[in-house]
Coordinates of N, CA and C in Angstrom, one line a residue:
X1 N -17.6 -2.0 23.5 CA -16.5 -2.0 22.7 C -16.5 -0.6 22.0
X2 N -15.3 0.0 22.0 CA -15.1 1.3 21.3 C -14.3 1.0 20.0
X3 N -14.7 1.7 18.9 CA -14.0 1.5 17.7 C -13.7 2.9 17.0
X4 N -12.7 2.9 16.2 CA -12.4 4.1 15.4 C -11.7 3.6 14.2
X5 N -11.6 4.4 13.2 CA -10.8 4.1 12.0 C -9.9 5.3 11.6
X6 N -8.9 5.0 10.9 CA -8.0 6.0 10.3 C -7.7 5.6 8.9
X7 N -8.0 6.6 8.0 CA -7.7 6.3 6.5 C -6.4 7.0 6.1
X8 N -5.6 6.3 5.3 CA -4.4 6.9 4.7 C -4.6 6.9 3.2
X9 N -4.5 8.0 2.6 CA -4.9 8.1 1.2 C -3.7 8.7 0.4
X10 N -3.7 8.5 -0.9 CA -2.8 9.1 -1.8 C -1.5 8.4 -2.0
X11 N -1.6 7.1 -2.3 CA -0.4 6.3 -2.6 C -0.5 5.8 -4.0
X12 N 0.0 6.6 -4.9 CA 0.0 6.2 -6.4 C 1.0 5.1 -6.6
X13 N 0.5 4.0 -7.2 CA 1.4 2.9 -7.6 C 0.7 2.1 -8.7
X14 N 1.5 1.3 -9.4 CA 1.0 0.5 -10.5 C 1.2 -1.0 -10.4
X15 N 0.5 -1.7 -11.1 CA 0.6 -3.2 -11.1 C 0.1 -3.7 -12.4
X16 N 0.1 -5.0 -12.6 CA -0.6 -5.6 -13.7 C -1.1 -7.0 -13.3
X17 N -2.0 -7.6 -14.0 CA -2.5 -8.9 -13.8 C -2.0 -9.8 -14.9
X18 N -0.8 -10.4 -14.8 CA -0.2 -11.0 -16.0 C -1.1 -12.2 -16.6
X19 N -2.0 -12.8 -15.8 CA -2.8 -13.9 -16.4 C -4.1 -13.5 -16.9
X20 N -4.4 -12.2 -16.9 CA -5.7 -11.7 -17.4 C -5.6 -11.6 -18.9
X21 N -6.7 -11.9 -19.6 CA -6.7 -11.9 -21.1 C -7.0 -10.5 -21.6
X22 N -7.6 -9.7 -20.8 CA -7.9 -8.3 -21.2 C -6.9 -7.3 -20.9
X23 N -7.3 -6.0 -20.8 CA -6.4 -4.9 -20.6 C -5.7 -4.9 -19.2
X24 N -6.2 -5.7 -18.3 CA -5.6 -5.7 -16.9 C -4.2 -6.4 -17.0
X25 N -3.9 -7.0 -18.1 CA -2.5 -7.6 -18.2 C -1.5 -6.6 -18.4
X26 N -1.9 -5.4 -18.8 CA -0.9 -4.3 -19.0 C -0.7 -3.5 -17.7
X27 N 0.5 -2.9 -17.6 CA 0.8 -2.1 -16.5 C -0.2 -0.9 -16.4
X28 N -0.8 -0.7 -15.2 CA -1.7 0.4 -15.0 C -1.7 0.7 -13.5
X29 N -2.1 1.9 -13.2 CA -2.0 2.3 -11.8 C -3.2 3.0 -11.2
X30 N -3.2 3.1 -9.9 CA -4.2 3.7 -9.2 C -3.6 4.5 -8.0
X31 N -4.4 5.3 -7.4 CA -4.0 5.9 -6.2 C -4.6 5.1 -5.1
X32 N -3.9 4.4 -4.3 CA -4.4 3.5 -3.3 C -4.7 4.2 -2.0
X33 N -5.7 3.7 -1.3 CA -6.0 4.1 0.1 C -6.1 2.9 1.0
X34 N -5.9 3.2 2.2 CA -6.0 2.1 3.2 C -6.7 2.6 4.4
X35 N -7.6 1.8 5.0 CA -8.3 2.2 6.2 C -8.0 1.1 7.2
X36 N -7.6 1.6 8.4 CA -7.3 0.7 9.5 C -8.4 0.9 10.6
X37 N -8.9 -0.2 11.1 CA -9.9 -0.2 12.1 C -9.3 -0.6 13.4
X38 N -9.7 0.1 14.5 CA -9.1 -0.2 15.8 C -10.3 -0.4 16.8
X39 N -10.1 -1.3 17.8 CA -11.1 -1.5 18.8 C -10.4 -1.6 20.2
X40 N -11.2 -1.2 21.2 CA -10.7 -1.3 22.5 C -11.9 -1.4 23.5
X41 N -11.7 -2.2 24.5 CA -12.8 -2.3 25.5 C -12.8 -1.1 26.4
X42 N -11.7 -0.4 26.5 CA -11.7 0.9 27.3 C -11.0 1.9 26.5
X43 N -11.3 3.2 26.8 CA -10.6 4.3 26.2 C -9.4 4.6 27.0
X44 N -8.4 5.2 26.4 CA -7.1 5.5 27.1 C -7.4 6.8 28.0
X45 N -6.3 7.2 28.6 CA -6.4 8.4 29.5 C -6.8 9.7 28.8
X46 N -6.7 9.7 27.5 CA -7.1 10.9 26.7 C -8.5 10.7 26.1
X47 N -9.1 9.5 26.3 CA -10.4 9.3 25.8 C -10.4 8.7 24.3
X48 N -9.2 8.2 24.0 CA -9.0 7.6 22.6 C -9.0 6.1 22.6
X49 N -9.4 5.6 21.5 CA -9.2 4.2 21.2 C -7.7 4.0 20.8
X50 N -7.3 4.9 20.0 CA -5.9 4.9 19.6 C -5.5 6.4 19.3
X51 N -4.4 6.8 19.7 CA -3.9 8.1 19.5 C -3.3 8.1 18.1
X52 N -3.9 8.9 17.2 CA -3.5 8.8 15.8 C -2.0 9.3 15.6
X53 N -1.5 10.1 16.5 CA -0.2 10.6 16.4 C 0.8 9.4 16.6
X54 N 0.4 8.3 17.1 CA 1.2 7.1 17.3 C 1.3 6.3 16.0
X55 N 0.6 6.7 14.9 CA 0.6 6.0 13.7 C 1.5 6.6 12.6
X56 N 2.4 7.5 13.0 CA 3.3 8.1 12.0 C 4.2 7.1 11.4
X57 N 4.7 6.1 12.1 CA 5.5 5.1 11.6 C 4.7 4.2 10.5
X58 N 3.5 4.0 10.8 CA 2.6 3.2 9.9 C 2.5 4.0 8.6
X59 N 2.2 5.3 8.7 CA 2.1 6.1 7.5 C 3.4 6.1 6.7
X60 N 4.5 6.2 7.4 CA 5.8 6.1 6.7 C 6.0 4.8 6.0
X61 N 5.7 3.7 6.7 CA 5.8 2.4 6.1 C 4.9 2.2 4.8
X62 N 3.7 2.7 4.9 CA 2.8 2.7 3.7 C 3.4 3.5 2.6
X63 N 3.9 4.7 2.9 CA 4.5 5.5 1.9 C 5.7 4.9 1.3
X64 N 6.6 4.3 2.1 CA 7.8 3.6 1.5 C 7.4 2.4 0.6
X65 N 6.3 1.7 1.0 CA 6.0 0.5 0.3 C 5.1 0.8 -1.0
X66 N 4.3 1.9 -1.0 CA 3.4 2.1 -2.1 C 3.5 3.3 -2.9
X67 N 4.2 4.4 -2.4 CA 4.2 5.6 -3.1 C 5.1 5.5 -4.3
X68 N 4.5 5.7 -5.5 CA 5.2 5.6 -6.8 C 6.0 4.3 -6.9
X69 N 5.4 3.2 -6.6 CA 6.1 1.9 -6.7 C 5.3 1.0 -7.7
X70 N 6.0 0.0 -8.2 CA 5.4 -1.0 -9.1 C 5.3 -2.3 -8.2
X71 N 4.0 -2.8 -8.2 CA 3.7 -4.0 -7.4 C 3.7 -5.2 -8.4
X72 N 4.6 -6.1 -8.2 CA 4.7 -7.3 -9.1 C 4.3 -8.5 -8.4
X73 N 3.6 -9.4 -9.1 CA 3.2 -10.7 -8.5 C 4.5 -11.5 -8.5
X74 N 4.7 -12.3 -7.5 CA 5.9 -13.2 -7.4 C 5.9 -14.2 -8.5
X75 N 4.8 -14.5 -9.2 CA 4.7 -15.5 -10.3 C 4.6 -14.8 -11.6
X76 N 4.8 -13.5 -11.7 CA 4.8 -12.8 -13.0 C 5.9 -13.3 -13.9
X77 N 5.6 -13.8 -15.1 CA 6.6 -14.3 -16.0 C 7.7 -13.2 -16.3
X78 N 7.3 -12.0 -16.1 CA 8.3 -10.9 -16.4 C 9.0 -10.4 -15.2
X79 N 8.9 -11.1 -14.1 CA 9.5 -10.6 -12.8 C 11.0 -10.3 -13.0
X80 N 11.7 -11.1 -13.7 CA 13.2 -10.8 -13.8 C 13.4 -9.5 -14.6
X81 N 12.5 -9.2 -15.5 CA 12.6 -7.9 -16.3 C 12.3 -6.8 -15.3
X82 N 11.2 -6.9 -14.5 CA 10.9 -5.8 -13.6 C 12.1 -5.6 -12.6
X83 N 12.7 -6.7 -12.1 CA 13.8 -6.6 -11.2 C 15.0 -5.9 -11.9
X84 N 15.2 -6.2 -13.2 CA 16.3 -5.5 -14.0 C 16.0 -4.0 -14.1
X85 N 14.7 -3.7 -14.4 CA 14.4 -2.3 -14.5 C 14.5 -1.6 -13.2
X86 N 14.2 -2.3 -12.1 CA 14.4 -1.7 -10.8 C 15.9 -1.4 -10.6
X87 N 16.8 -2.3 -10.9 CA 18.2 -2.2 -10.7 C 18.7 -1.0 -11.6
X88 N 18.1 -0.8 -12.7 CA 18.5 0.3 -13.6 C 17.9 1.7 -13.2
X89 N 17.0 1.6 -12.2 CA 16.4 2.9 -11.7 C 15.2 3.3 -12.5
X90 N 14.7 2.4 -13.3 CA 13.5 2.8 -14.1 C 12.2 2.6 -13.4
X91 N 12.2 1.8 -12.4 CA 11.0 1.7 -11.5 C 11.4 1.3 -10.1
X92 N 10.5 1.5 -9.2 CA 10.7 1.2 -7.8 C 9.8 -0.1 -7.5
X93 N 10.5 -1.2 -7.4 CA 9.8 -2.5 -7.3 C 9.6 -2.7 -5.8

């Protein structure tokens, strides 16, 4: 089995944990990173498990979903407020 990984870094976004009693209940952010692992029983004609150039659409999807966005829990009691702020252009939900 052949394996490889590709990391995608630099996706600043924020969130909160509404049920937490401490500071995590407040909006705060991080720069998120994602690592994808791939496996193959055989290498392709170029000797690759996966050709990283084929992952451009994945990078775009991660960027669209996480770059400068606000991640809200579906059960957040303030969800309607976050949606309103999104509609006003104050955050990207």
